[in-house]
Amino acid sequence: MTNAHHYTIRPKDLGAHLYEVQLTVAAPDPKGQVFAIPAWIPGSYMIRDYAKHVVAIRAEADGRSIELHKLDKSRWQAAPTERAITLVAEIYAHDDSVRGAHLDNTHAYFNGACVFVSVEGQEDVECELDIQAPQESCAKGWRVATSMRRQDAEAYAYGTYVAADYAELIDHPVEIGELAVGEFDVRGIPHAIAIRGRTRVDMARICHDLQTLCEQHLEFLGAPENLDRYLFLLHAPAKGYGGLEHRWSSSLVCARDNLPQRGEEGISDEYRTFLGLASHEYFHLWNIKRLKPAVFTPYDLVDESYTQLMWVFEGITSYYDDLVLARAGLIPEESYLELLGQTITRVIRSGGRHRQSVAESSFDAWTKFYKQDANAPNAIISYYTKGALIAATLDLKLRVASDGELSLDDVMRSCWDRWGKGEAGMPEEGFEAVCTELAGENLGGFFDAALRGTGELPLQAMLATVGVDYHLRQATSRTDKGGKKKSGKRLTPLWTGANLSVAGGKLTFSSVLNGGPAEHAGISPGDVAVALDGVALTAANCDQRLRSFRRGEKLELVFFRGDDLMTTSITLVDAPENTCYLSIDDEADLATVARREDWLSSA
Ligand SMILES: [Zn+2]
């Protein structure tokens, strides 16, 4: 018997959504071994208290039950013993997200953070995991997909897997079910994608495009020494979007129609969304999974870990995810500029950018970004989107100031060399120090304004240095995401000063924007629109109705607040010019054009 911690997981009852998890510890702390379940999962910065899903837990030594005392919300202590302890837990799993654990009669999925207890003081011990098959007949034909190293298991099969330590054990999500699998090599490193459930997709094309994408990323920062495999785990339901990064894999969710069918050609906007998501999570295998903030080395999975650097890890990743699609030749430059225009649009529609800086947004991720309420558009700014624009501004600023000698690519390579390859982690002031050092000038003023200030970024001026023109216009519909020039001659709808969304089939004022007509009219978030000017106001007719009035006209608005029918008057105004699109300046000089080509092609 080895000294490894031996874990077993078995989907015990698909109908009741219960896993049974066992853990045997050969040499427990003789004073009474403490066990813990994480309160949060790396990559998703919110306290989730996974221990709340433990339905039953007991301990045995030598086949006899021993006392297990609960210490706090997520820790237990076994009675003192010198013998091996086996812990047996039943865990409820019905969170079908990339950060949860789920089990039903169609599949099983889990993150280790949700189901595996750690052995306090022995987190560095190797972990073996025996993945067992469910008994139910509906699970016949299910296969196992995980990036965890196989010990005696065949590929995509049940059996024993192994991880170097607890942190690695919980860094390999596992999907078990009917899988469509595609495999490809990138620079000799085996890669795979496993898609869950019923799908009919052009797998050869997806593999080809992912290979092109991963190759471009590997070209950029080089393959990490221990990157000997990589797996994309994908769930594609009717609707949904999201991902979670890991060192050797990622879990992705995208809408089914984001994936190409056989016979389809060209990159649709939907497929571009999927490729952007895959690109984002793949870049994370460097930026956050290996190169990380010092406070994450190691992760404290009990409490919140505060850093002002989330913008570096999510914002810069959001900048490169789309840029790499262009650099890899998967999308043309116009398509990339459209995506950048959409990101700019999201930022300038967030009034909260005048209230919160990205440094504050990073620090308060736990309570603000991850716990957004209806006031979020007025109060906070996303460190993803504004972080991406800071990255773009900084990249172009470095390029123009150095005459093309220096770029954000160089900064990232330098950060990777310093902190990505070791265990130290990036100190809070590290990123700015590297920029200043490489640029040979103090960039403190830029960073104070961009990171710690709430003013506008000089992005328009920076885009001009690469011959890209910046335009603002009014939104043409409730769902206009920006990025494209206005098409057609239709009038633009007047502005309510609210974000309207459809909830339960009803047109709802999901957010009321500070200083806008809805706020002046006394509308609250959650109010449900009924009628405007005597005619029903619905998701289907909303844009058309808002085109039919004159600006400044006082209109009767009827709405429900809870079950109270209420009436107010609202004065609609012209929509603000808060929708951005970018275009290429055809008259730019040769040096400018060369700078743009360098930006969109170099690595
Ligand atoms: Zn991310």
XYZ file of C-alpha atoms and ligand atoms in Angstrom:
604
model
C 0.000 0.000 0.000
C 1.284 3.435 -0.893
C 0.962 6.466 1.313
C -1.188 8.181 -1.277
C -4.612 9.345 -0.221
C -7.050 7.009 -1.843
C -10.321 8.489 -3.030
C -13.255 6.626 -4.588
C -16.242 8.300 -6.222
C -19.377 6.466 -7.273
C -22.558 7.933 -8.706
C -24.685 6.195 -6.093
C -28.207 7.260 -6.917
C -28.904 9.126 -10.151
C -32.536 9.858 -9.226
C -31.577 11.351 -5.862
C -28.487 13.075 -7.366
C -26.139 11.510 -4.819
C -22.465 10.672 -5.126
C -20.787 8.436 -2.601
C -17.226 9.512 -1.957
C -14.715 7.550 0.109
C -11.301 8.666 1.262
C -8.709 6.479 2.968
C -5.819 8.190 4.749
C -3.003 5.797 5.629
C -1.276 7.953 8.237
C -3.731 10.403 9.811
C -2.724 13.000 12.378
C -2.668 10.883 15.586
C -4.040 13.860 17.547
C -7.231 13.752 15.495
C -7.197 14.253 11.745
C -9.011 17.316 10.407
C -10.791 17.158 7.025
C -12.138 20.107 5.034
C -14.179 20.904 1.930
C -13.380 24.121 0.008
C -15.631 27.134 0.417
C -14.850 28.287 -3.133
C -13.397 27.008 -6.370
C -10.411 28.687 -8.052
C -11.553 30.705 -11.053
C -14.910 31.666 -9.563
C -14.461 34.234 -6.828
C -17.430 33.732 -4.572
C -17.883 31.850 -1.310
C -20.093 28.891 -2.201
C -19.639 26.682 0.872
C -19.613 23.368 -0.977
C -19.821 21.518 2.352
C -23.502 22.414 2.489
C -24.115 19.641 -0.062
C -22.678 16.945 2.233
C -25.790 14.985 3.176
C -24.050 12.392 5.362
C -20.482 11.788 6.480
C -18.901 9.191 8.778
C -15.453 7.821 9.614
C -14.093 4.315 10.175
C -10.800 2.861 11.353
C -10.147 -0.896 11.142
C -13.689 -1.422 9.973
C -15.085 0.208 13.111
C -16.881 3.478 13.243
C -15.004 6.316 14.952
C -16.278 9.670 16.056
C -16.268 12.533 13.581
C -16.786 15.934 15.171
C -17.904 18.900 13.079
C -15.665 21.900 13.792
C -17.259 24.573 11.617
C -19.211 24.989 8.383
C -16.703 23.047 6.285
C -14.384 21.060 8.601
C -14.586 17.840 10.580
C -12.163 16.237 13.048
C -11.872 12.482 13.517
C -11.211 10.928 16.924
C -7.470 10.346 17.545
C -6.188 7.107 16.028
C -2.921 5.705 14.707
C -4.735 3.500 12.207
C -5.789 4.280 8.666
C -9.028 6.260 8.535
C -11.694 5.853 5.888
C -14.176 8.650 5.452
C -17.479 7.945 3.693
C -19.638 10.835 2.487
C -22.810 11.209 0.501
C -22.929 14.394 -1.543
C -25.911 15.963 -3.240
C -25.075 17.126 -6.758
C -27.588 19.140 -8.717
C -25.652 22.228 -9.818
C -25.287 21.951 -13.585
C -22.704 24.725 -13.957
C -18.999 24.619 -14.782
C -18.207 25.311 -11.111
C -20.495 22.712 -9.555
C -21.259 19.013 -9.379
C -24.215 17.427 -11.136
C -25.687 13.970 -11.441
C -28.850 12.716 -13.088
C -29.968 10.016 -15.484
C -28.258 11.721 -18.445
C -24.723 12.264 -17.111
C -22.419 12.902 -14.164
C -20.106 15.903 -13.822
C -18.052 17.076 -10.902
C -15.363 19.452 -9.803
C -13.182 17.994 -7.073
C -13.711 21.114 -4.934
C -17.389 20.139 -4.589
C -16.919 16.489 -3.672
C -13.457 15.749 -2.257
C -12.430 16.538 1.305
C -8.836 17.586 1.902
C -6.643 16.151 4.628
C -5.410 19.095 6.679
C -1.628 19.165 6.954
C -1.243 16.545 4.206
C -2.332 18.577 1.197
C 0.941 17.737 -0.579
C 0.409 13.960 -0.514
C -0.303 12.235 -3.830
C -3.971 11.410 -4.459
C -5.360 8.357 -6.246
C -8.914 8.506 -7.492
C -10.966 5.466 -8.361
C -13.884 6.508 -10.578
C -16.625 3.879 -10.436
C -19.581 3.262 -12.730
C -23.169 3.872 -11.676
C -25.348 0.749 -11.416
C -28.359 2.113 -13.312
C -28.976 0.694 -16.785
C -29.407 4.149 -18.331
C -25.685 4.689 -17.674
C -24.637 1.865 -19.972
C -22.438 3.333 -22.659
C -21.300 6.269 -20.559
C -17.636 7.201 -20.857
C -15.293 9.208 -18.627
C -13.540 12.399 -19.762
C -10.983 14.106 -17.546
C -7.479 15.483 -17.860
C -6.407 13.637 -14.698
C -3.535 11.256 -15.339
C -4.657 7.647 -15.779
C -3.087 5.034 -13.506
C -4.778 1.807 -14.567
C -7.836 3.184 -16.366
C -8.125 2.870 -20.146
C -8.726 6.075 -22.111
C -12.243 7.452 -21.470
C -12.950 4.606 -19.016
C -13.685 4.026 -15.342
C -10.731 3.051 -13.176
C -7.923 4.636 -11.200
C -6.541 8.099 -11.882
C -3.802 9.941 -10.046
C -2.920 13.541 -9.076
C 0.301 14.872 -7.528
C -1.498 16.555 -4.612
C -4.877 17.816 -3.426
C -4.627 21.078 -5.407
C -4.178 19.048 -8.581
C -6.921 16.575 -7.614
C -9.474 19.382 -7.601
C -8.074 20.948 -10.795
C -9.395 18.201 -13.088
C -13.161 18.344 -13.613
C -14.672 15.009 -14.654
C -17.498 14.437 -17.125
C -19.162 11.017 -17.382
C -21.854 10.354 -19.942
C -22.504 9.936 -23.628
C -19.612 11.806 -25.158
C -18.615 12.933 -28.626
C -14.822 13.032 -28.595
C -12.388 14.669 -30.996
C -8.608 14.441 -30.663
C -5.745 16.437 -32.140
C -2.082 17.138 -31.481
C -0.536 20.563 -31.046
C 3.264 20.618 -31.091
C 3.242 16.963 -30.117
C 0.987 17.588 -27.095
C -2.203 15.500 -27.218
C -5.353 17.638 -27.037
C -8.983 16.522 -27.001
C -12.489 17.905 -26.865
C -15.301 15.924 -25.235
C -18.806 17.182 -25.915
C -21.552 15.991 -23.621
C -24.935 14.796 -24.740
C -26.727 14.734 -28.040
C -24.812 16.732 -30.597
C -24.435 16.652 -34.328
C -21.490 18.840 -35.070
C -18.656 19.039 -37.530
C -16.090 17.565 -35.140
C -13.301 17.498 -37.741
C -13.709 21.214 -38.281
C -13.872 22.025 -34.565
C -10.652 20.038 -34.004
C -8.951 21.747 -36.930
C -9.883 25.232 -35.705
C -8.992 24.491 -32.072
C -5.635 23.163 -33.235
C -4.968 26.402 -35.140
C -6.006 28.413 -32.086
C -3.955 26.433 -29.549
C -0.909 26.544 -31.842
C -1.110 30.360 -31.857
C -1.289 30.484 -28.045
C 1.647 28.067 -27.700
C 3.624 30.241 -30.095
C 2.985 33.240 -27.857
C 4.170 32.146 -24.410
C 5.610 28.701 -25.160
C 4.356 25.399 -23.765
C 4.559 25.215 -19.961
C 6.952 22.464 -18.922
C 4.231 20.260 -17.422
C 1.671 20.758 -20.192
C 1.680 17.216 -21.583
C -2.074 17.015 -22.354
C -5.114 19.256 -22.616
C -8.845 18.640 -22.645
C -11.797 20.893 -23.504
C -14.945 19.634 -21.750
C -17.974 21.119 -23.459
C -21.665 21.195 -22.672
C -23.841 22.724 -25.399
C -27.460 23.124 -24.246
C -30.064 25.258 -26.025
C -28.801 28.402 -24.271
C -25.889 29.291 -22.035
C -22.382 30.668 -21.962
C -19.470 30.340 -19.581
C -16.271 28.576 -18.752
C -13.887 27.648 -15.996
C -10.159 27.310 -16.489
C -7.845 24.597 -15.201
C -4.183 23.762 -15.731
C -4.764 20.825 -18.095
C -8.369 21.366 -19.114
C -11.311 23.717 -19.165
C -15.043 23.321 -18.728
C -17.078 25.230 -21.284
C -20.756 25.927 -21.821
C -22.024 27.450 -25.039
C -25.311 27.425 -26.900
C -25.820 24.458 -29.218
C -26.110 26.735 -32.239
C -22.634 28.147 -31.517
C -21.204 24.913 -32.932
C -20.856 24.307 -36.683
C -22.883 21.629 -38.408
C -21.396 19.444 -41.101
C -21.462 21.240 -44.430
C -21.498 24.728 -42.917
C -18.718 27.013 -44.064
C -17.326 30.317 -42.873
C -17.208 31.531 -39.295
C -20.644 32.653 -38.161
C -20.995 35.154 -35.306
C -22.180 32.233 -33.162
C -19.204 29.985 -33.933
C -16.893 32.947 -33.335
C -18.424 33.157 -29.845
C -17.481 29.532 -29.166
C -13.940 29.991 -30.509
C -13.527 33.132 -28.379
C -14.598 31.190 -25.286
C -12.198 28.317 -26.013
C -9.436 30.853 -26.673
C -10.148 32.615 -23.367
C -9.980 29.468 -21.243
C -6.923 28.152 -23.086
C -4.986 31.385 -22.493
C -5.790 30.969 -18.796
C -3.629 27.848 -18.680
C -0.830 30.422 -18.525
C -2.507 33.557 -17.234
C -4.057 32.683 -13.816
C -3.461 28.924 -13.642
C 0.337 29.116 -13.609
C 1.123 32.832 -13.626
C -1.063 33.987 -10.716
C -1.361 36.649 -8.071
C 0.919 36.008 -5.083
C -2.147 35.765 -2.824
C -3.250 32.656 -4.782
C 0.007 30.777 -4.145
C -1.204 28.585 -2.640
C -4.962 29.116 -2.767
C -6.672 29.613 0.568
C -9.954 27.849 -0.159
C -11.512 28.723 3.192
C -11.775 32.510 2.940
C -11.806 35.240 0.313
C -8.358 36.140 -1.127
C -8.110 39.807 -1.997
C -6.150 41.169 -4.954
C -6.331 44.271 -7.127
C -4.945 42.261 -10.028
C -8.051 40.439 -11.320
C -7.990 42.830 -14.287
C -4.546 41.422 -15.267
C -5.789 37.861 -15.218
C -9.300 38.308 -16.612
C -8.984 41.618 -18.474
C -5.766 40.804 -20.309
C -7.108 37.299 -21.002
C -10.264 38.877 -22.437
C -8.076 41.097 -24.631
C -6.038 38.236 -26.027
C -8.912 35.763 -26.448
C -10.293 37.613 -29.483
C -6.978 39.057 -30.659
C -5.511 35.561 -30.954
C -8.437 34.533 -33.195
C -7.321 37.280 -35.591
C -3.623 36.483 -35.245
C -4.324 32.816 -35.958
C -6.165 33.803 -39.138
C -9.448 32.328 -37.895
C -11.227 35.685 -38.265
C -10.439 38.660 -40.531
C -9.396 42.010 -39.072
C -12.878 43.539 -39.595
C -14.350 40.751 -37.504
C -11.827 41.399 -34.741
C -12.616 45.120 -34.779
C -16.306 44.270 -34.499
C -15.601 42.268 -31.320
C -13.488 45.081 -29.896
C -16.291 47.539 -30.719
C -18.702 45.327 -28.767
C -16.394 45.331 -25.733
C -16.116 49.127 -25.909
C -19.917 49.300 -26.100
C -20.315 47.217 -22.959
C -17.952 49.486 -21.064
C -19.439 52.795 -22.158
C -22.932 51.556 -21.337
C -21.802 50.913 -17.738
C -22.368 54.117 -15.807
C -20.645 52.325 -12.923
C -17.295 53.007 -14.594
C -17.535 56.518 -13.142
C -18.032 55.113 -9.623
C -15.663 52.149 -9.387
C -12.121 51.659 -10.680
C -10.910 48.305 -12.044
C -8.551 47.968 -9.064
C -11.592 48.267 -6.766
C -13.615 45.992 -9.021
C -10.849 43.372 -8.772
C -10.629 43.684 -4.991
C -14.392 43.519 -4.470
C -14.966 40.678 -6.970
C -16.256 38.510 -4.124
C -19.065 40.770 -3.031
C -19.780 42.996 -6.024
C -18.826 41.482 -9.388
C -19.946 37.986 -8.377
C -23.027 39.208 -6.494
C -24.460 41.703 -8.934
C -27.811 43.201 -8.210
C -30.080 45.462 -10.240
C -27.954 48.497 -9.368
C -24.762 46.961 -10.812
C -24.880 48.973 -14.084
C -24.852 52.185 -11.992
C -22.334 51.110 -9.398
C -19.680 48.749 -10.740
C -17.435 48.146 -13.725
C -16.360 44.744 -14.993
C -12.654 43.990 -14.655
C -13.121 41.739 -17.701
C -14.358 44.336 -20.160
C -12.654 47.481 -18.881
C -9.590 45.347 -18.131
C -9.556 44.255 -21.791
C -9.717 47.888 -22.920
C -6.897 48.868 -20.561
C -4.871 46.033 -22.090
C -5.631 47.284 -25.617
C -4.761 50.874 -24.691
C -1.538 49.824 -22.989
C -0.537 47.536 -25.870
C -0.980 50.281 -28.476
C 0.675 52.866 -26.225
C 3.776 50.686 -25.779
C 3.915 49.947 -29.525
C 3.736 53.556 -30.628
C 6.093 54.896 -27.933
C 8.766 52.309 -28.756
C 8.361 52.503 -32.507
C 7.243 48.890 -32.570
C 10.059 47.588 -30.379
C 7.872 46.832 -27.355
C 4.330 45.572 -26.872
C 2.061 43.983 -24.279
C 3.227 40.644 -25.725
C 6.719 41.385 -24.363
C 5.297 42.398 -21.002
C 3.367 39.131 -20.771
C 6.429 37.096 -21.765
C 8.453 38.842 -19.089
C 5.773 38.274 -16.419
C 5.584 34.625 -17.492
C 9.364 34.202 -17.172
C 9.445 35.831 -13.741
C 6.379 34.419 -12.040
C 4.741 31.848 -14.314
C 7.395 29.211 -14.153
C 7.967 29.189 -10.385
C 5.749 29.129 -7.337
C 6.134 32.725 -6.182
C 3.183 34.413 -7.828
C 2.945 37.988 -9.073
C 3.170 40.589 -6.299
C 0.468 43.261 -6.278
C 2.780 45.901 -7.786
C 4.511 43.392 -10.119
C 2.703 44.016 -13.385
C 3.145 47.790 -13.303
C 6.801 47.420 -12.324
C 7.497 45.162 -15.321
C 5.826 47.639 -17.690
C 7.810 50.552 -16.309
C 11.052 48.567 -16.431
C 10.593 47.375 -20.021
C 9.334 50.726 -21.285
C 12.209 52.578 -19.609
C 9.809 55.275 -18.460
C 7.581 55.671 -15.436
C 4.066 54.636 -16.426
C 2.666 55.435 -12.976
C 0.500 58.262 -14.293
C -1.090 56.012 -16.906
C -1.790 53.241 -14.391
C -3.112 55.633 -11.746
C -5.668 56.908 -14.231
C -6.487 53.623 -15.954
C -6.514 51.277 -12.953
C -7.257 53.459 -9.959
C -9.198 56.230 -11.665
C -12.695 56.398 -13.111
C -12.142 58.665 -16.105
C -12.239 57.632 -19.767
C -9.343 55.691 -21.273
C -7.427 57.287 -24.173
C -8.384 54.338 -26.378
C -9.740 56.378 -29.269
C -6.397 58.189 -29.632
C -4.484 54.915 -29.371
C -6.635 53.237 -32.037
C -5.873 56.171 -34.330
C -2.171 55.239 -34.112
C -2.998 51.978 -35.913
C -5.397 53.570 -38.415
C -8.597 52.481 -36.718
C -11.413 55.013 -36.466
C -13.716 55.042 -33.453
C -17.388 55.896 -33.913
C -20.286 56.244 -31.524
C -23.951 55.952 -32.434
C -27.310 55.314 -30.798
C -28.543 51.777 -30.150
C -30.895 50.615 -32.904
C -32.769 48.070 -30.790
C -33.029 46.628 -27.279
C -30.610 43.850 -28.252
C -28.088 45.914 -30.267
C -24.652 44.847 -28.973
C -22.674 47.334 -31.049
C -19.577 46.618 -33.111
C -21.388 47.229 -36.391
C -22.334 50.356 -38.278
C -26.029 51.195 -38.262
C -27.714 49.511 -41.176
C -30.997 50.531 -42.765
C -32.894 53.756 -42.492
C -35.184 52.973 -39.566
C -35.450 55.540 -36.808
C -33.639 54.713 -33.611
C -35.900 53.949 -30.663
C -36.240 56.610 -27.977
C -34.610 55.910 -24.628
C -36.336 54.771 -21.456
C -33.184 54.938 -19.315
C -33.674 51.341 -18.246
C -32.396 47.944 -19.240
C -35.384 45.917 -20.348
C -35.180 42.159 -20.289
C -37.617 39.331 -20.664
C -38.255 37.382 -17.455
C -40.935 34.693 -17.364
C -42.235 35.929 -20.716
C -42.727 39.444 -19.306
C -40.933 42.619 -20.333
C -39.191 43.694 -17.132
C -37.234 46.773 -16.089
C -34.200 44.810 -14.940
C -32.087 47.880 -14.164
C -33.007 51.543 -13.864
C -30.155 53.798 -14.935
C -29.210 56.800 -12.834
C -30.506 60.079 -14.200
C -32.641 58.514 -16.954
C -36.345 58.836 -17.803
C -37.363 55.619 -15.998
C -35.745 56.793 -12.761
C -37.489 60.177 -13.053
C -40.772 58.343 -13.629
C -40.351 56.345 -10.409
C -39.805 52.963 -12.038
C -38.028 50.402 -9.826
C -35.967 47.405 -10.879
C -38.280 44.410 -11.250
C -41.296 46.421 -12.385
C -43.106 44.710 -15.259
C -44.183 46.777 -18.253
C -47.866 46.541 -19.173
C -48.724 49.383 -21.530
C -47.307 52.590 -22.924
C -49.587 55.291 -24.274
C -52.563 52.949 -24.033
C -51.049 50.066 -26.008
C -49.499 46.890 -24.616
C -45.719 47.090 -24.329
C -44.062 43.727 -24.970
C -40.669 42.336 -25.903
C -41.930 41.868 -29.443
C -43.213 45.426 -30.003
C -40.977 47.402 -27.639
C -38.452 48.720 -30.189
C -41.174 49.593 -32.684
C -43.273 51.392 -30.048
C -40.259 53.387 -28.892
C -39.675 54.529 -32.483
C -43.187 55.898 -32.796
C -43.107 58.781 -30.300
C -41.601 62.253 -30.368
C -38.749 63.052 -28.020
C -39.929 64.967 -24.951
C -43.487 63.649 -25.263
C -45.095 62.801 -21.917
C -46.566 59.297 -22.051
C -48.668 57.214 -19.700
C -46.828 54.084 -18.579
C -48.733 51.289 -16.859
C -46.783 48.612 -15.021
C -46.988 45.994 -12.301
C -44.927 46.251 -9.132
C -45.515 42.836 -7.605
C -49.274 42.451 -8.029
C -50.031 46.170 -7.760
C -51.034 47.786 -11.031
C -49.496 51.245 -11.164
C -49.461 54.208 -13.501
C -46.879 56.926 -14.068
C -45.907 59.320 -16.790
C -42.596 59.012 -18.539
C -40.839 61.439 -20.855
C -38.727 59.589 -23.399
C -35.580 61.223 -24.722
C -33.116 60.593 -27.519
C -30.987 57.548 -26.915
C -27.420 58.370 -25.842
C -24.626 57.640 -28.261
C -23.338 54.681 -26.282
C -22.854 52.142 -29.052
C -19.403 51.842 -30.582
C -18.142 50.524 -33.885
C -14.667 50.700 -35.362
C -13.564 51.068 -38.960
C -10.319 51.005 -40.847
C -8.986 54.373 -41.966
C -8.278 53.848 -45.666
C -6.210 56.998 -45.829
C -3.745 56.076 -43.097
C -0.064 56.376 -44.028
C 2.154 53.371 -44.587
C 3.761 53.494 -41.143
C 0.322 53.447 -39.530
C -0.819 50.522 -41.661
C 2.381 48.644 -40.822
C 1.740 49.242 -37.117
C -1.759 47.811 -37.468
C -0.494 44.749 -39.303
C 2.098 44.203 -36.623
C -0.495 44.514 -33.874
C -2.917 42.058 -35.480
C -0.352 39.529 -36.599
C 2.594 39.497 -34.206
C 3.063 37.215 -31.255
Zn -11.529 34.060 -17.542
